[in-house]
PDB file of C-alpha atoms in Angstrom:
ATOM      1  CA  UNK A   1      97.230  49.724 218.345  1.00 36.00           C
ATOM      2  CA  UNK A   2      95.045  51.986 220.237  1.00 36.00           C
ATOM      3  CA  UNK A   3      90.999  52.387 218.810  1.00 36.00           C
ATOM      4  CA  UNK A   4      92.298  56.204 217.759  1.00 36.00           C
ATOM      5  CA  UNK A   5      95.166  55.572 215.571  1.00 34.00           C
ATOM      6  CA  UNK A   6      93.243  52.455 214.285  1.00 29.00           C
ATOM      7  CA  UNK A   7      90.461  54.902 213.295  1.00 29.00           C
ATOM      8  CA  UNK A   8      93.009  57.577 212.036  1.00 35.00           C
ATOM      9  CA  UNK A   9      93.812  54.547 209.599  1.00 31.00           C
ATOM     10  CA  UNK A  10      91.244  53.185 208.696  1.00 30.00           C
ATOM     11  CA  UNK A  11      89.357  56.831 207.401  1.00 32.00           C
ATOM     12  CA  UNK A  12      93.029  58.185 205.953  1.00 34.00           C
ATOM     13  CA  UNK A  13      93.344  61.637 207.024  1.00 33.00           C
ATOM     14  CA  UNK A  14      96.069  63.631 208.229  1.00 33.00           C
ATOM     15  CA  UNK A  15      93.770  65.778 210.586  1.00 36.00           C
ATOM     16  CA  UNK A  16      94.464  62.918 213.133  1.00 40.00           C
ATOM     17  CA  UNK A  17      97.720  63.594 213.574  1.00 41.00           C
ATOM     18  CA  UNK A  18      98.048  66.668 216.184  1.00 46.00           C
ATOM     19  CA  UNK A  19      99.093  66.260 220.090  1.00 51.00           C
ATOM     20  CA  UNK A  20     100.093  63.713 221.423  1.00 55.00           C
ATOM     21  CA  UNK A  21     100.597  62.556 224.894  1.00 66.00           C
ATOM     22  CA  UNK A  22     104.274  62.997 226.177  1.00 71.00           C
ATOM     23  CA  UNK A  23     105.978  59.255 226.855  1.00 78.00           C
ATOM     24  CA  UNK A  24     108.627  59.373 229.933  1.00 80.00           C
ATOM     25  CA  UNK A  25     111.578  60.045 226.852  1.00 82.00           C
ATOM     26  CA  UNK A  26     109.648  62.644 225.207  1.00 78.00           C
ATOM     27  CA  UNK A  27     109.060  64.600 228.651  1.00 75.00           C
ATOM     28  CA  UNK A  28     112.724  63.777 229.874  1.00 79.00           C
ATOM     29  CA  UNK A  29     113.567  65.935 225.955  1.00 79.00           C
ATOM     30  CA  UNK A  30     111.700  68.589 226.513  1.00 79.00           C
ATOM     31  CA  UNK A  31     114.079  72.050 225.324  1.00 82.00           C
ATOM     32  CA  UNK A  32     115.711  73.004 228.527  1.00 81.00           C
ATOM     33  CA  UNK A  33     114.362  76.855 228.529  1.00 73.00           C
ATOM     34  CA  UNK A  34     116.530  77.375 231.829  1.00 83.00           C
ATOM     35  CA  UNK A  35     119.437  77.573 229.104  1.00 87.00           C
ATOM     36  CA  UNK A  36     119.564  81.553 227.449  1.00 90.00           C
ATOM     37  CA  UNK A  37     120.376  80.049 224.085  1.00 90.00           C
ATOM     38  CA  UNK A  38     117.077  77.892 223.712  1.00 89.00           C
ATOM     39  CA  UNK A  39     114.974  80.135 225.642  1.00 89.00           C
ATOM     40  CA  UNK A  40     115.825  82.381 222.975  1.00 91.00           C
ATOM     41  CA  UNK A  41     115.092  80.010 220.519  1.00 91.00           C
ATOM     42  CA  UNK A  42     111.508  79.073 222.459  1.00 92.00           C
ATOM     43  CA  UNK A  43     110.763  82.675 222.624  1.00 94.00           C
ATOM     44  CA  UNK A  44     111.230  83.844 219.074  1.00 94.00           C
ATOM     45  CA  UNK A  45     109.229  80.862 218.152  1.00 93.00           C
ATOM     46  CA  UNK A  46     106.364  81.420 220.417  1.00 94.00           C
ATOM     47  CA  UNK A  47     106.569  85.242 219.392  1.00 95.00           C
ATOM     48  CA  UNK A  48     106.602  84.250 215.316  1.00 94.00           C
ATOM     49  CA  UNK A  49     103.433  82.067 215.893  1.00 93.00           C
ATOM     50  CA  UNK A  50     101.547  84.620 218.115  1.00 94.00           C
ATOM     51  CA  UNK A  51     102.404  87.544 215.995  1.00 95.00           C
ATOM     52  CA  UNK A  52     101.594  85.439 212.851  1.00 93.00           C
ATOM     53  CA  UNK A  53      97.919  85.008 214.323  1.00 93.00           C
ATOM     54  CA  UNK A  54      97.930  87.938 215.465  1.00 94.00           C
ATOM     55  CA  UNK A  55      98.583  89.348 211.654  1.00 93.00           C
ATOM     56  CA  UNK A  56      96.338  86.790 210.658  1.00 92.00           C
ATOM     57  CA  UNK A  57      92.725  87.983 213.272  1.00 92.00           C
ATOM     58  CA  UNK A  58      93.646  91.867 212.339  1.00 91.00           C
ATOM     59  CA  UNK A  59      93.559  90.439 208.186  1.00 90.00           C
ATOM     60  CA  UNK A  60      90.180  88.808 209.094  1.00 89.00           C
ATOM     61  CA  UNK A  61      88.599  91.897 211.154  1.00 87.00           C
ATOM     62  CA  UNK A  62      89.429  94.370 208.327  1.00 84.00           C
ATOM     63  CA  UNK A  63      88.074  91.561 205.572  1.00 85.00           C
ATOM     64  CA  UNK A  64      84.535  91.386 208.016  1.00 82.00           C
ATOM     65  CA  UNK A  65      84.342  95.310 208.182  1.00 75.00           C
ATOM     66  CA  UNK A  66      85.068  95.405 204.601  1.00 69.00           C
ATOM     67  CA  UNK A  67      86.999  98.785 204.675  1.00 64.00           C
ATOM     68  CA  UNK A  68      89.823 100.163 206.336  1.00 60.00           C
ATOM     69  CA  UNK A  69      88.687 101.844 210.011  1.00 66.00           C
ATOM     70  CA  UNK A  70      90.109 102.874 213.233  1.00 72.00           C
ATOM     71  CA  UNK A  71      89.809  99.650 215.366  1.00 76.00           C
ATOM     72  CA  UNK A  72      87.767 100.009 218.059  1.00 78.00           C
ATOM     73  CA  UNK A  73      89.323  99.251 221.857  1.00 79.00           C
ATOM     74  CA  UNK A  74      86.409  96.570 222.008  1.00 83.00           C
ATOM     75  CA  UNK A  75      86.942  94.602 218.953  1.00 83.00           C
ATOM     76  CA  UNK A  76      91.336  94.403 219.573  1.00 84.00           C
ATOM     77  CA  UNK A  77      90.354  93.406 223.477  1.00 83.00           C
ATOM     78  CA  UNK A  78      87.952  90.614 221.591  1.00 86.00           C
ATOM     79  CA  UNK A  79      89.811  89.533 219.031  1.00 87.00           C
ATOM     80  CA  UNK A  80      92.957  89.314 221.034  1.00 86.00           C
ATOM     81  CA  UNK A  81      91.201  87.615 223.682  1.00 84.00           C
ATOM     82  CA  UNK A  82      90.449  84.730 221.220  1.00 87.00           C
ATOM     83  CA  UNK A  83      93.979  85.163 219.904  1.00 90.00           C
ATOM     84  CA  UNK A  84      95.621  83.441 223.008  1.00 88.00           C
ATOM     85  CA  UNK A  85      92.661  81.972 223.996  1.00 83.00           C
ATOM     86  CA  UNK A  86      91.698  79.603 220.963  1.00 86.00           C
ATOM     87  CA  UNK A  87      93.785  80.262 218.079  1.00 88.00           C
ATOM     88  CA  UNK A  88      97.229  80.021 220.427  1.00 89.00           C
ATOM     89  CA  UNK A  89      95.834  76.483 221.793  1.00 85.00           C
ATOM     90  CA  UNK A  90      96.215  74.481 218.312  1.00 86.00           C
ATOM     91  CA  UNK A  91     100.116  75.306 219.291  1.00 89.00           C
ATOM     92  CA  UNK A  92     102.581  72.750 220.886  1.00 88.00           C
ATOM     93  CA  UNK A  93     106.247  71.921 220.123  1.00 89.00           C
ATOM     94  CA  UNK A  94     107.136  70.082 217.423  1.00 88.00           C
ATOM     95  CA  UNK A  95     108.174  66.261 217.357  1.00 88.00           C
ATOM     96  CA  UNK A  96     111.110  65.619 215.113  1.00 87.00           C
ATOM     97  CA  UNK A  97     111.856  61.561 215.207  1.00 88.00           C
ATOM     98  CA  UNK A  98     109.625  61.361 217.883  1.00 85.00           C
ATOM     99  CA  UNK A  99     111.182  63.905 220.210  1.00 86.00           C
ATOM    100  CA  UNK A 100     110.511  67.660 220.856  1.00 86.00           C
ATOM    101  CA  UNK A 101     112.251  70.384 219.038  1.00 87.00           C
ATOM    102  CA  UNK A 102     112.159  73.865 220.139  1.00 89.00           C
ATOM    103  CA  UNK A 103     110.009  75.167 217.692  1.00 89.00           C
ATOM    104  CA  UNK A 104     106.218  76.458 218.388  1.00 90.00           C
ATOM    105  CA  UNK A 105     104.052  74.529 215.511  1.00 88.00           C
ATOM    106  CA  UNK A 106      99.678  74.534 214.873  1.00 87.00           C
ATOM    107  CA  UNK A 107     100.319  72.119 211.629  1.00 84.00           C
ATOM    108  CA  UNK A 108      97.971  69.234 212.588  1.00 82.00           C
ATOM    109  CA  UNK A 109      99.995  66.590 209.713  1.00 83.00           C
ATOM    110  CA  UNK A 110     103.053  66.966 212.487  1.00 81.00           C
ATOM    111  CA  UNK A 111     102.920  65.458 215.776  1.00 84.00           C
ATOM    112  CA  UNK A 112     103.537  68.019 218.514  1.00 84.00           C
ATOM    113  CA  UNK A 113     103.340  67.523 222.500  1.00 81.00           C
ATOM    114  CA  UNK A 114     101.368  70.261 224.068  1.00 78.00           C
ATOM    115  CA  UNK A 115     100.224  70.642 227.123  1.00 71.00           C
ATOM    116  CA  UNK A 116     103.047  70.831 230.039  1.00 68.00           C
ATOM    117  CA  UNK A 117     104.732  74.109 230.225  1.00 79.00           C
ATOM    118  CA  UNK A 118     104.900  74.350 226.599  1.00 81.00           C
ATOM    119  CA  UNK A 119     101.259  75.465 226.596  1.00 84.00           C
ATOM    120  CA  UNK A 120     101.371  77.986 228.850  1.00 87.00           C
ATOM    121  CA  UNK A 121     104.653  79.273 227.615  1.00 89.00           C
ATOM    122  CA  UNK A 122     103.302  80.422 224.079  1.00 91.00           C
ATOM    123  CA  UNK A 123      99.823  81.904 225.640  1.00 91.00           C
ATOM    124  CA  UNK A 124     102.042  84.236 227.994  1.00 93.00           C
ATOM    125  CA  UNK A 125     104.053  85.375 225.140  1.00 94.00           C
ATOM    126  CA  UNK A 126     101.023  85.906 223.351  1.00 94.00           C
ATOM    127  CA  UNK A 127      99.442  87.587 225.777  1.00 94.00           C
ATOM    128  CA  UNK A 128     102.510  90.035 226.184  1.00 95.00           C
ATOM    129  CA  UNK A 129     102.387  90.610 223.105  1.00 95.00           C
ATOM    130  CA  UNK A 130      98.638  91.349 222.849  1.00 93.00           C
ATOM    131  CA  UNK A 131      99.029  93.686 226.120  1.00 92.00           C
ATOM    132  CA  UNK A 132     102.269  95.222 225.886  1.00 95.00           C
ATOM    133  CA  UNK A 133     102.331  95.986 221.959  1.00 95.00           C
ATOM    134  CA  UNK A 134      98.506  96.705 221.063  1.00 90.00           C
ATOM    135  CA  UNK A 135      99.960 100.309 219.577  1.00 90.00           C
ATOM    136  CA  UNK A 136     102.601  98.159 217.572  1.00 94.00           C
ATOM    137  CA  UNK A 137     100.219  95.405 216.311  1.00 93.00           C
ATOM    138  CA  UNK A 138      97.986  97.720 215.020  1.00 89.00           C
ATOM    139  CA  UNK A 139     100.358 100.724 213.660  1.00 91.00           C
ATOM    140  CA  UNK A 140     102.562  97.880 211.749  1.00 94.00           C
ATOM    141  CA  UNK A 141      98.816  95.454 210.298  1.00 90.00           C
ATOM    142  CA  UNK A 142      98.912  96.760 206.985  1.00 90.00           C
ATOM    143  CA  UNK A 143     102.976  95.326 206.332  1.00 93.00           C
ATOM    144  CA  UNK A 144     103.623  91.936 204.528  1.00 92.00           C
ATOM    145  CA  UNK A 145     103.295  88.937 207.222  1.00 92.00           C
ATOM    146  CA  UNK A 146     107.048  88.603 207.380  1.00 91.00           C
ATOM    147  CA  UNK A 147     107.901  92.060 207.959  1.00 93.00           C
ATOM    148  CA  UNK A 148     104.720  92.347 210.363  1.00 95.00           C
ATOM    149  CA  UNK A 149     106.893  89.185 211.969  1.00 94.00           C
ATOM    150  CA  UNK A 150     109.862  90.728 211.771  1.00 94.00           C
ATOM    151  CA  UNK A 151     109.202  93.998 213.611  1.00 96.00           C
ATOM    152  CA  UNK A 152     106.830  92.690 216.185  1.00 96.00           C
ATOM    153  CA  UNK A 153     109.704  90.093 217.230  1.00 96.00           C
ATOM    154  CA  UNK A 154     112.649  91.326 216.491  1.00 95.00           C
ATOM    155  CA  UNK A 155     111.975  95.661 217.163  1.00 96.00           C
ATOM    156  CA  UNK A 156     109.226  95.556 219.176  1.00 97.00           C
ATOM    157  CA  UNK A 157     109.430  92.863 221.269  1.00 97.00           C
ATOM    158  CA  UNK A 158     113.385  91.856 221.093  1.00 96.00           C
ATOM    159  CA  UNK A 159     113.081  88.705 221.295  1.00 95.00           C
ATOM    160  CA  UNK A 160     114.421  87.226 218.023  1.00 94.00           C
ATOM    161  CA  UNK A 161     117.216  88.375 216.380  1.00 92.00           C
ATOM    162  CA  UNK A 162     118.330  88.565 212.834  1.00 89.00           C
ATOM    163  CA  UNK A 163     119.070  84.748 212.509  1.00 88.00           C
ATOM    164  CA  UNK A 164     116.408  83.587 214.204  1.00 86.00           C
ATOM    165  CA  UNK A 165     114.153  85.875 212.699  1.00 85.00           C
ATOM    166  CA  UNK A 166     115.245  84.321 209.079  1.00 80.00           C
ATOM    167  CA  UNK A 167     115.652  80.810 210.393  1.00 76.00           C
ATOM    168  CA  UNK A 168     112.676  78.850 208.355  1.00 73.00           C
ATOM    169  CA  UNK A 169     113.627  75.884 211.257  1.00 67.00           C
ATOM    170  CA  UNK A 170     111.617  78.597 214.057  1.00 63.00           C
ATOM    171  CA  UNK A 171     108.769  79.759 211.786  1.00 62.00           C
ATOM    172  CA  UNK A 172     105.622  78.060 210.892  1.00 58.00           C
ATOM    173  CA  UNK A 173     105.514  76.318 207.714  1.00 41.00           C
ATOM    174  CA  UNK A 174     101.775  76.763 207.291  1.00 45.00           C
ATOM    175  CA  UNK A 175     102.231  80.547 206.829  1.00 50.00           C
ATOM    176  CA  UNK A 176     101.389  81.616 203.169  1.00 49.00           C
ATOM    177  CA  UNK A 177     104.828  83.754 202.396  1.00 45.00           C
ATOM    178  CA  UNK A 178     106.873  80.578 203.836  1.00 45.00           C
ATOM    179  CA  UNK A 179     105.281  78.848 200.906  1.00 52.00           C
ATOM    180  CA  UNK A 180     105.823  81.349 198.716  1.00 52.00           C
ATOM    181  CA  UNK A 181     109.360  81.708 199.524  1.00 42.00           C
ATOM    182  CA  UNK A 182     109.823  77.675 199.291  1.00 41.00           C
ATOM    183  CA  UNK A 183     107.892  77.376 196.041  1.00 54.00           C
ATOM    184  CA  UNK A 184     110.933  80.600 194.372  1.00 52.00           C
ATOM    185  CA  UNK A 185     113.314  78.255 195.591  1.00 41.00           C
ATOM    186  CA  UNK A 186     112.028  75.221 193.742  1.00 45.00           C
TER     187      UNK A 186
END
C-alpha cells in the first residue's frame, strides 16, 4: 500500500480520492473519441461541465459586485481565463469499476484519470466556449443552471442533443439542481 493511500486511511477523508494515475488497462479503456457516437458523448460532457462553471464564475462576479451591471470586457477575459485555466483542471473522466467512462467529472469522492488527452480535451471545449459564445454566456447568466446548460450546449454550441442534454449519466452530480432534482425523486 503506497504512503498516500495509507495516509488517505489513516486521517479518513474523502478529499483523497481525486486522479489517479492511468494503469496500462485503464489507458488501453480510454473512450475511443475517433468514434462520432462517443465523441458526442465526450463533447456534451465536457460542454455541461464548462458551461456549468462557467454559470457558476458569472453567479460569483455578480454576488462580488453586489448588483446587477454590464460586465466589463476585462473582468469576462479574467474570469474566463481562470475558468479553463483552474476551475476546468479539477476535471478528468470518471472511473466506473476502475475503468474510464465517458463522462467529464470535478467530484473529488470519485476516482477520475486526468491528464492524457482527456485534459486537454475539456480545456479546448472550454475555451471555445469562452471565445466563441462570450455574447451567449452572458445574454443567457441570469437563466436557471440547467436551462443556462441547456442552451449553451445544446442551441448555442450544438453539441448535445436532447438526450444527452437530459442524461443525469453526462452531467455532474455535484451541481445544486441535480440534487434538487434527485432529492423530488426520493
Amino acid at each position: 500500500m503506497t504512503r498516500a493511500v495509507l495516509l488517505c486511511l489513516l486521517l479518513g477523508t474523502l478529499s483523497c480520492v481525486s486522479s489517479v494515475e492511468l494503469t496500462d488497462e485503464q489507458h488501453e479503456n480510454l473512450p475511443d473519441f475517433g468514434d462520432p457516437q462517443i465523441a458526442g458523448r465526450l463533447k456534451c460532457s465536457a460542454c455541461r461541465g464548462s458551461a456549468t462553471e462557467a454559470f457558476e464564475a458569472l453567479a460569483e462576479l455578480r454576488a462580488r459586485r453586489g448588483k446587477l451591471q454590464n460586465i466589463k470586457e476585462h473582468e469576462y477575459t479574467e474570469l474566463m481565463e481562470t475558468l479553463c485555466d483552474d476551475r476546468i483542471g479539477a476535471y478528468g473522466l470518471q472511473l466506473r469499476n476502475n475503468l474510464p467512462t465517458q463522462k467529464f467529472s470535478k467530484d473529488k469522492a470519485i476516482s477520475r484519470a486526468q491528464g492524457n488527452w482527456a485534459g486537454r480535451y475539456i480545456s479546448n471545449i472550454c475555451g471555445e466556449l469562452t471565445t466563441d459564445f462570450e455574447g451567449a454566456l452572458i445574454e443567457h447568466q441570469m437563466e436557471e443552471l440547467s436551462e443556462f446548460v441547456d442552451t449553451i450546449c445544446r442551441k448555442e454550441m450544438q453539441v448535445c442533443n436532447r438526450k444527452t442534454i437530459d442524461d443525469d449519466t453526462l452531467g455532474d452530480e455535484l451541481s445544486p439542481e441535480y440534487q434538487k432534482r434527485k432529492e423530488k425523486e426520493l
